[in-house]
PDB file of N, CA and C in Angstrom:
ATOM      1  N   MET W   1     118.441 100.895  60.023  1.00 52.00           N
ATOM      2  CA  MET W   1     118.830  99.557  60.002  1.00 52.00           C
ATOM      3  C   MET W   1     119.678  99.359  58.860  1.00 52.00           C
ATOM      4  N   GLU W   2     120.679  98.555  59.091  1.00 54.00           N
ATOM      5  CA  GLU W   2     121.642  98.084  57.885  1.00 54.00           C
ATOM      6  C   GLU W   2     121.732  96.594  57.877  1.00 54.00           C
ATOM      7  N   SER W   3     121.401  95.940  56.757  1.00 56.00           N
ATOM      8  CA  SER W   3     121.319  94.537  56.688  1.00 56.00           C
ATOM      9  C   SER W   3     122.251  93.884  55.727  1.00 56.00           C
ATOM     10  N   THR W   4     122.821  92.749  56.077  1.00 59.00           N
ATOM     11  CA  THR W   4     123.650  92.013  55.168  1.00 59.00           C
ATOM     12  C   THR W   4     123.117  90.609  55.312  1.00 59.00           C
ATOM     13  N   PRO W   5     123.540  89.652  54.345  1.00 65.00           N
ATOM     14  CA  PRO W   5     123.048  88.204  54.567  1.00 65.00           C
ATOM     15  C   PRO W   5     123.478  87.707  55.927  1.00 65.00           C
ATOM     16  N   GLU W   6     124.546  88.113  56.508  1.00 67.00           N
ATOM     17  CA  GLU W   6     124.989  87.572  57.759  1.00 67.00           C
ATOM     18  C   GLU W   6     124.197  88.190  59.025  1.00 67.00           C
ATOM     19  N   LYS W   7     123.863  89.490  59.026  1.00 69.00           N
ATOM     20  CA  LYS W   7     123.221  90.037  60.115  1.00 69.00           C
ATOM     21  C   LYS W   7     122.614  91.316  59.843  1.00 69.00           C
ATOM     22  N   LYS W   8     121.706  91.781  60.816  1.00 71.00           N
ATOM     23  CA  LYS W   8     121.097  93.057  60.699  1.00 71.00           C
ATOM     24  C   LYS W   8     121.699  93.981  61.813  1.00 71.00           C
ATOM     25  N   SER W   9     122.006  95.160  61.493  1.00 68.00           N
ATOM     26  CA  SER W   9     122.478  96.156  62.461  1.00 68.00           C
ATOM     27  C   SER W   9     121.375  97.208  62.626  1.00 68.00           C
ATOM     28  N   TYR W  10     121.133  97.575  63.970  1.00 63.00           N
ATOM     29  CA  TYR W  10     120.129  98.727  64.209  1.00 63.00           C
ATOM     30  C   TYR W  10     120.973  99.748  64.883  1.00 63.00           C
ATOM     31  N   PHE W  11     120.976 101.030  64.398  1.00 67.00           N
ATOM     32  CA  PHE W  11     121.729 102.030  64.894  1.00 67.00           C
ATOM     33  C   PHE W  11     120.810 103.149  65.514  1.00 67.00           C
ATOM     34  N   VAL W  12     121.209 103.580  66.672  1.00 64.00           N
ATOM     35  CA  VAL W  12     120.362 104.744  67.291  1.00 64.00           C
ATOM     36  C   VAL W  12     120.997 106.027  66.938  1.00 64.00           C
ATOM     37  N   LEU W  13     120.208 107.027  66.407  1.00 56.00           N
ATOM     38  CA  LEU W  13     120.756 108.237  65.982  1.00 56.00           C
ATOM     39  C   LEU W  13     119.880 109.324  66.765  1.00 56.00           C
ATOM     40  N   PRO W  14     120.551 110.346  67.395  1.00 55.00           N
ATOM     41  CA  PRO W  14     119.818 111.303  68.180  1.00 55.00           C
ATOM     42  C   PRO W  14     118.990 112.152  67.237  1.00 55.00           C
ATOM     43  N   ALA W  15     117.675 112.377  67.644  1.00 58.00           N
ATOM     44  CA  ALA W  15     116.824 113.268  66.737  1.00 58.00           C
ATOM     45  C   ALA W  15     115.957 114.176  67.865  1.00 58.00           C
ATOM     46  N   SER W  16     116.330 114.187  69.060  1.00 59.00           N
ATOM     47  CA  SER W  16     115.587 114.973  69.995  1.00 59.00           C
ATOM     48  C   SER W  16     116.559 115.575  71.122  1.00 59.00           C
ATOM     49  N   ASP W  17     116.212 116.618  71.562  1.00 60.00           N
ATOM     50  CA  ASP W  17     116.955 117.240  72.622  1.00 60.00           C
ATOM     51  C   ASP W  17     116.855 116.501  74.065  1.00 60.00           C
ATOM     52  N   SER W  18     115.770 115.560  74.036  1.00 55.00           N
ATOM     53  CA  SER W  18     115.507 114.871  75.286  1.00 55.00           C
ATOM     54  C   SER W  18     116.345 113.657  75.370  1.00 55.00           C
ATOM     55  N   LEU W  19     117.155 113.254  74.313  1.00 55.00           N
ATOM     56  CA  LEU W  19     118.094 112.131  74.379  1.00 55.00           C
ATOM     57  C   LEU W  19     119.408 112.570  74.997  1.00 55.00           C
ATOM     58  N   PRO W  20     120.227 111.680  75.561  1.00 54.00           N
ATOM     59  CA  PRO W  20     121.421 112.174  76.120  1.00 54.00           C
ATOM     60  C   PRO W  20     122.459 112.535  74.980  1.00 54.00           C
ATOM     61  N   ASP W  21     123.417 113.318  75.509  1.00 55.00           N
ATOM     62  CA  ASP W  21     124.412 113.829  74.454  1.00 55.00           C
ATOM     63  C   ASP W  21     125.610 112.918  74.160  1.00 55.00           C
ATOM     64  N   SER W  22     125.402 111.684  74.515  1.00 53.00           N
ATOM     65  CA  SER W  22     126.544 110.718  74.273  1.00 53.00           C
ATOM     66  C   SER W  22     126.660 110.387  72.753  1.00 53.00           C
ATOM     67  N   ASP W  23     127.504 109.514  72.463  1.00 50.00           N
ATOM     68  CA  ASP W  23     127.822 109.193  70.968  1.00 50.00           C
ATOM     69  C   ASP W  23     126.709 108.131  70.639  1.00 50.00           C
ATOM     70  N   LEU W  24     125.602 108.580  70.593  1.00 54.00           N
ATOM     71  CA  LEU W  24     124.452 107.640  70.205  1.00 54.00           C
ATOM     72  C   LEU W  24     124.655 107.009  68.767  1.00 54.00           C
ATOM     73  N   GLU W  25     125.345 107.843  67.821  1.00 58.00           N
ATOM     74  CA  GLU W  25     125.412 107.212  66.534  1.00 58.00           C
ATOM     75  C   GLU W  25     126.333 106.019  66.473  1.00 58.00           C
ATOM     76  N   ASN W  26     127.031 105.715  67.669  1.00 69.00           N
ATOM     77  CA  ASN W  26     127.953 104.637  67.714  1.00 69.00           C
ATOM     78  C   ASN W  26     127.424 103.370  68.305  1.00 69.00           C
ATOM     79  N   ILE W  27     126.058 103.436  68.638  1.00 80.00           N
ATOM     80  CA  ILE W  27     125.355 102.304  69.363  1.00 80.00           C
ATOM     81  C   ILE W  27     124.748 101.363  68.238  1.00 80.00           C
ATOM     82  N   ASP W  28     125.293 100.164  68.189  1.00 85.00           N
ATOM     83  CA  ASP W  28     124.782  99.145  67.203  1.00 85.00           C
ATOM     84  C   ASP W  28     123.987  98.295  68.281  1.00 85.00           C
ATOM     85  N   VAL W  29     122.668  98.377  68.313  1.00 91.00           N
ATOM     86  CA  VAL W  29     121.807  97.794  69.316  1.00 91.00           C
ATOM     87  C   VAL W  29     121.906  96.235  69.166  1.00 91.00           C
ATOM     88  N   ASN W  30     122.051  95.746  67.880  1.00 91.00           N
ATOM     89  CA  ASN W  30     122.098  94.330  67.677  1.00 91.00           C
ATOM     90  C   ASN W  30     123.392  93.714  68.310  1.00 91.00           C
ATOM     91  N   ASP W  31     124.539  94.395  68.080  1.00 91.00           N
ATOM     92  CA  ASP W  31     125.781  93.830  68.693  1.00 91.00           C
ATOM     93  C   ASP W  31     125.763  93.937  70.144  1.00 91.00           C
ATOM     94  N   LEU W  32     125.287  95.067  70.770  1.00 94.00           N
ATOM     95  CA  LEU W  32     125.107  95.026  72.142  1.00 94.00           C
ATOM     96  C   LEU W  32     124.167  94.029  72.745  1.00 94.00           C
ATOM     97  N   PHE W  33     123.022  93.865  72.136  1.00 96.00           N
ATOM     98  CA  PHE W  33     121.984  92.890  72.487  1.00 96.00           C
ATOM     99  C   PHE W  33     122.660  91.485  72.538  1.00 96.00           C
ATOM    100  N   SER W  34     123.383  91.048  71.316  1.00 94.00           N
ATOM    101  CA  SER W  34     124.040  89.749  71.179  1.00 94.00           C
ATOM    102  C   SER W  34     124.979  89.374  72.327  1.00 94.00           C
ATOM    103  N   GLN W  35     125.684  90.449  72.748  1.00 96.00           N
ATOM    104  CA  GLN W  35     126.663  90.287  73.895  1.00 96.00           C
ATOM    105  C   GLN W  35     125.988  89.925  75.186  1.00 96.00           C
ATOM    106  N   ASN W  36     124.809  90.514  75.468  1.00 97.00           N
ATOM    107  CA  ASN W  36     124.147  90.332  76.566  1.00 97.00           C
ATOM    108  C   ASN W  36     123.162  89.242  76.700  1.00 97.00           C
ATOM    109  N   TYR W  37     122.525  88.857  75.541  1.00 97.00           N
ATOM    110  CA  TYR W  37     121.597  87.807  75.410  1.00 97.00           C
ATOM    111  C   TYR W  37     121.870  86.924  74.205  1.00 97.00           C
ATOM    112  N   PRO W  38     122.913  86.039  74.348  1.00 95.00           N
ATOM    113  CA  PRO W  38     123.328  85.303  73.163  1.00 95.00           C
ATOM    114  C   PRO W  38     122.288  84.170  72.815  1.00 95.00           C
ATOM    115  N   GLN W  39     121.337  83.893  73.686  1.00 96.00           N
ATOM    116  CA  GLN W  39     120.339  82.878  73.516  1.00 96.00           C
ATOM    117  C   GLN W  39     119.217  83.258  72.714  1.00 96.00           C
ATOM    118  N   TYR W  40     119.147  84.674  72.459  1.00 96.00           N
ATOM    119  CA  TYR W  40     118.168  85.263  71.577  1.00 96.00           C
ATOM    120  C   TYR W  40     118.670  85.993  70.402  1.00 96.00           C
ATOM    121  N   ALA W  41     117.911  86.118  69.411  1.00 94.00           N
ATOM    122  CA  ALA W  41     118.282  86.793  68.132  1.00 94.00           C
ATOM    123  C   ALA W  41     117.291  88.116  68.094  1.00 94.00           C
ATOM    124  N   LEU W  42     117.913  89.313  68.017  1.00 94.00           N
ATOM    125  CA  LEU W  42     117.051  90.359  67.793  1.00 94.00           C
ATOM    126  C   LEU W  42     116.465  90.407  66.536  1.00 94.00           C
ATOM    127  N   THR W  43     115.118  90.375  66.330  1.00 93.00           N
ATOM    128  CA  THR W  43     114.428  90.277  65.110  1.00 93.00           C
ATOM    129  C   THR W  43     113.851  91.562  64.478  1.00 93.00           C
ATOM    130  N   GLU W  44     113.502  92.500  65.437  1.00 93.00           N
ATOM    131  CA  GLU W  44     112.927  93.703  64.954  1.00 93.00           C
ATOM    132  C   GLU W  44     112.975  94.731  66.208  1.00 93.00           C
ATOM    133  N   ILE W  45     113.068  95.995  65.856  1.00 91.00           N
ATOM    134  CA  ILE W  45     112.766  97.082  66.749  1.00 91.00           C
ATOM    135  C   ILE W  45     111.456  97.752  66.289  1.00 91.00           C
ATOM    136  N   THR W  46     110.447  97.749  67.124  1.00 90.00           N
ATOM    137  CA  THR W  46     109.197  98.072  66.653  1.00 90.00           C
ATOM    138  C   THR W  46     108.943  99.662  66.823  1.00 90.00           C
ATOM    139  N   GLY W  47     109.502 100.271  67.710  1.00 87.00           N
ATOM    140  CA  GLY W  47     109.395 101.754  67.863  1.00 87.00           C
ATOM    141  C   GLY W  47     109.778 102.129  69.262  1.00 87.00           C
ATOM    142  N   TRP W  48     109.215 103.320  69.756  1.00 88.00           N
ATOM    143  CA  TRP W  48     109.574 103.939  70.918  1.00 88.00           C
ATOM    144  C   TRP W  48     108.607 103.696  72.056  1.00 88.00           C
ATOM    145  N   ALA W  49     108.924 103.297  73.337  1.00 91.00           N
ATOM    146  CA  ALA W  49     107.963 103.241  74.366  1.00 91.00           C
ATOM    147  C   ALA W  49     108.005 104.622  75.195  1.00 91.00           C
ATOM    148  N   ALA W  50     109.162 105.332  75.097  1.00 90.00           N
ATOM    149  CA  ALA W  50     109.373 106.589  75.707  1.00 90.00           C
ATOM    150  C   ALA W  50     110.487 107.236  74.939  1.00 90.00           C
ATOM    151  N   PRO W  51     110.833 108.388  75.221  1.00 86.00           N
ATOM    152  CA  PRO W  51     111.871 109.128  74.517  1.00 86.00           C
ATOM    153  C   PRO W  51     113.196 108.442  74.560  1.00 86.00           C
ATOM    154  N   ASN W  52     113.415 107.586  75.598  1.00 87.00           N
ATOM    155  CA  ASN W  52     114.679 106.969  75.769  1.00 87.00           C
ATOM    156  C   ASN W  52     114.527 105.403  75.682  1.00 87.00           C
ATOM    157  N   LEU W  53     113.423 104.961  75.314  1.00 92.00           N
ATOM    158  CA  LEU W  53     113.212 103.458  75.375  1.00 92.00           C
ATOM    159  C   LEU W  53     112.729 102.825  74.076  1.00 92.00           C
ATOM    160  N   LEU W  54     113.500 101.922  73.494  1.00 93.00           N
ATOM    161  CA  LEU W  54     113.069 101.355  72.203  1.00 93.00           C
ATOM    162  C   LEU W  54     112.529  99.987  72.593  1.00 93.00           C
ATOM    163  N   ILE W  55     111.566  99.554  71.793  1.00 95.00           N
ATOM    164  CA  ILE W  55     110.906  98.182  71.967  1.00 95.00           C
ATOM    165  C   ILE W  55     111.446  97.170  70.915  1.00 95.00           C
ATOM    166  N   LEU W  56     112.062  96.071  71.529  1.00 96.00           N
ATOM    167  CA  LEU W  56     112.682  95.121  70.774  1.00 96.00           C
ATOM    168  C   LEU W  56     111.905  93.753  70.754  1.00 96.00           C
ATOM    169  N   ASN W  57     111.873  93.046  69.775  1.00 97.00           N
ATOM    170  CA  ASN W  57     111.365  91.697  69.661  1.00 97.00           C
ATOM    171  C   ASN W  57     112.458  90.745  69.313  1.00 97.00           C
ATOM    172  N   THR W  58     112.339  89.481  69.895  1.00 97.00           N
ATOM    173  CA  THR W  58     113.428  88.567  69.747  1.00 97.00           C
ATOM    174  C   THR W  58     112.877  87.160  69.165  1.00 97.00           C
ATOM    175  N   THR W  59     113.889  86.492  68.733  1.00 96.00           N
ATOM    176  CA  THR W  59     113.598  84.920  68.490  1.00 96.00           C
ATOM    177  C   THR W  59     114.498  84.086  69.332  1.00 96.00           C
ATOM    178  N   ALA W  60     114.094  83.031  69.963  1.00 95.00           N
ATOM    179  CA  ALA W  60     114.809  82.176  70.750  1.00 95.00           C
ATOM    180  C   ALA W  60     115.684  81.182  69.895  1.00 95.00           C
ATOM    181  N   GLU W  61     116.618  80.517  70.509  1.00 90.00           N
ATOM    182  CA  GLU W  61     117.558  79.742  69.759  1.00 90.00           C
ATOM    183  C   GLU W  61     116.803  78.563  68.908  1.00 90.00           C
ATOM    184  N   GLY W  62     115.686  78.047  69.397  1.00 90.00           N
ATOM    185  CA  GLY W  62     115.060  77.042  68.847  1.00 90.00           C
ATOM    186  C   GLY W  62     114.024  77.572  67.620  1.00 90.00           C
ATOM    187  N   GLY W  63     114.047  78.818  67.503  1.00 91.00           N
ATOM    188  CA  GLY W  63     113.208  79.435  66.401  1.00 91.00           C
ATOM    189  C   GLY W  63     111.959  79.943  66.861  1.00 91.00           C
ATOM    190  N   GLU W  64     111.429  79.639  68.125  1.00 95.00           N
ATOM    191  CA  GLU W  64     110.176  80.155  68.701  1.00 95.00           C
ATOM    192  C   GLU W  64     110.364  81.572  69.075  1.00 95.00           C
ATOM    193  N   ARG W  65     109.280  82.308  69.151  1.00 96.00           N
ATOM    194  CA  ARG W  65     109.360  83.710  69.521  1.00 96.00           C
ATOM    195  C   ARG W  65     109.918  83.902  70.987  1.00 96.00           C
ATOM    196  N   GLY W  66     110.806  84.836  71.042  1.00 96.00           N
ATOM    197  CA  GLY W  66     111.438  85.086  72.373  1.00 96.00           C
ATOM    198  C   GLY W  66     110.704  86.184  73.061  1.00 96.00           C
ATOM    199  N   PRO W  67     111.117  86.660  74.122  1.00 97.00           N
ATOM    200  CA  PRO W  67     110.572  87.780  74.913  1.00 97.00           C
ATOM    201  C   PRO W  67     110.855  89.198  74.231  1.00 97.00           C
ATOM    202  N   SER W  68     109.995  90.147  74.549  1.00 97.00           N
ATOM    203  CA  SER W  68     110.280  91.454  74.097  1.00 97.00           C
ATOM    204  C   SER W  68     111.085  92.198  75.176  1.00 97.00           C
ATOM    205  N   PHE W  69     111.884  93.138  74.785  1.00 98.00           N
ATOM    206  CA  PHE W  69     112.741  93.977  75.604  1.00 98.00           C
ATOM    207  C   PHE W  69     112.515  95.501  75.416  1.00 98.00           C
ATOM    208  N   TRP W  70     112.808  96.200  76.331  1.00 97.00           N
ATOM    209  CA  TRP W  70     113.138  97.724  76.157  1.00 97.00           C
ATOM    210  C   TRP W  70     114.666  97.896  76.120  1.00 97.00           C
ATOM    211  N   PHE W  71     115.149  98.723  75.162  1.00 95.00           N
ATOM    212  CA  PHE W  71     116.474  99.155  75.266  1.00 95.00           C
ATOM    213  C   PHE W  71     116.491 100.636  75.762  1.00 95.00           C
ATOM    214  N   ASP W  72     117.166 100.748  76.946  1.00 93.00           N
ATOM    215  CA  ASP W  72     117.280 102.125  77.568  1.00 93.00           C
ATOM    216  C   ASP W  72     118.526 102.707  76.928  1.00 93.00           C
ATOM    217  N   ILE W  73     118.267 103.744  76.068  1.00 88.00           N
ATOM    218  CA  ILE W  73     119.382 104.372  75.364  1.00 88.00           C
ATOM    219  C   ILE W  73     120.291 105.216  76.316  1.00 88.00           C
ATOM    220  N   SER W  74     119.713 105.807  77.395  1.00 85.00           N
ATOM    221  CA  SER W  74     120.519 106.537  78.416  1.00 85.00           C
ATOM    222  C   SER W  74     121.556 105.567  79.047  1.00 85.00           C
ATOM    223  N   ALA W  75     121.109 104.417  79.579  1.00 90.00           N
ATOM    224  CA  ALA W  75     121.949 103.514  80.312  1.00 90.00           C
ATOM    225  C   ALA W  75     122.590 102.475  79.500  1.00 90.00           C
ATOM    226  N   GLN W  76     122.042 102.392  78.155  1.00 91.00           N
ATOM    227  CA  GLN W  76     122.571 101.336  77.290  1.00 91.00           C
ATOM    228  C   GLN W  76     122.391  99.922  77.920  1.00 91.00           C
ATOM    229  N   THR W  77     121.171  99.737  78.446  1.00 95.00           N
ATOM    230  CA  THR W  77     120.868  98.453  78.989  1.00 95.00           C
ATOM    231  C   THR W  77     119.486  98.003  78.525  1.00 95.00           C
ATOM    232  N   PHE W  78     119.204  96.622  78.706  1.00 97.00           N
ATOM    233  CA  PHE W  78     118.066  95.980  78.204  1.00 97.00           C
ATOM    234  C   PHE W  78     117.238  95.551  79.505  1.00 97.00           C
ATOM    235  N   ILE W  79     115.858  95.610  79.220  1.00 97.00           N
ATOM    236  CA  ILE W  79     114.965  95.373  80.365  1.00 97.00           C
ATOM    237  C   ILE W  79     113.968  94.363  79.723  1.00 97.00           C
ATOM    238  N   GLN W  80     114.077  93.120  80.152  1.00 97.00           N
ATOM    239  CA  GLN W  80     113.123  92.097  79.568  1.00 97.00           C
ATOM    240  C   GLN W  80     111.726  92.420  80.081  1.00 97.00           C
ATOM    241  N   LEU W  81     110.678  92.252  79.202  1.00 96.00           N
ATOM    242  CA  LEU W  81     109.336  92.683  79.433  1.00 96.00           C
ATOM    243  C   LEU W  81     108.509  91.279  79.592  1.00 96.00           C
ATOM    244  N   GLY W  82     107.328  91.479  80.387  1.00 92.00           N
ATOM    245  CA  GLY W  82     106.433  90.311  80.532  1.00 92.00           C
ATOM    246  C   GLY W  82     105.403  90.356  79.520  1.00 92.00           C
ATOM    247  N   THR W  83     105.413  91.340  78.700  1.00 87.00           N
ATOM    248  CA  THR W  83     104.454  91.442  77.604  1.00 87.00           C
ATOM    249  C   THR W  83     105.066  91.307  76.257  1.00 87.00           C
ATOM    250  N   LEU W  84     104.566  90.669  75.345  1.00 86.00           N
ATOM    251  CA  LEU W  84     105.144  90.589  73.955  1.00 86.00           C
ATOM    252  C   LEU W  84     104.566  91.741  73.143  1.00 86.00           C
ATOM    253  N   PHE W  85     105.418  92.325  72.386  1.00 83.00           N
ATOM    254  CA  PHE W  85     105.044  93.404  71.479  1.00 83.00           C
ATOM    255  C   PHE W  85     105.066  92.929  69.935  1.00 83.00           C
TER     256      PHE W  85
END
């Protein structure tokens, strides 16, 4: 994670042979999330749900807790979850 007063950036770095061979070091999860879900702010990445799935927590525009998501590193897509983490 890289943090400035304006924003937090979360970068995905390959650490396992099970991850795809794409340019993972170039993925800023927060920027990608903001483009897809502008109504939520990414507040934390809590860990891994699987070798290619990160668990994300969010805050809604009004300041209340938003939904949790998985970030699929392979597809670079977000999956909204029914359970909060």
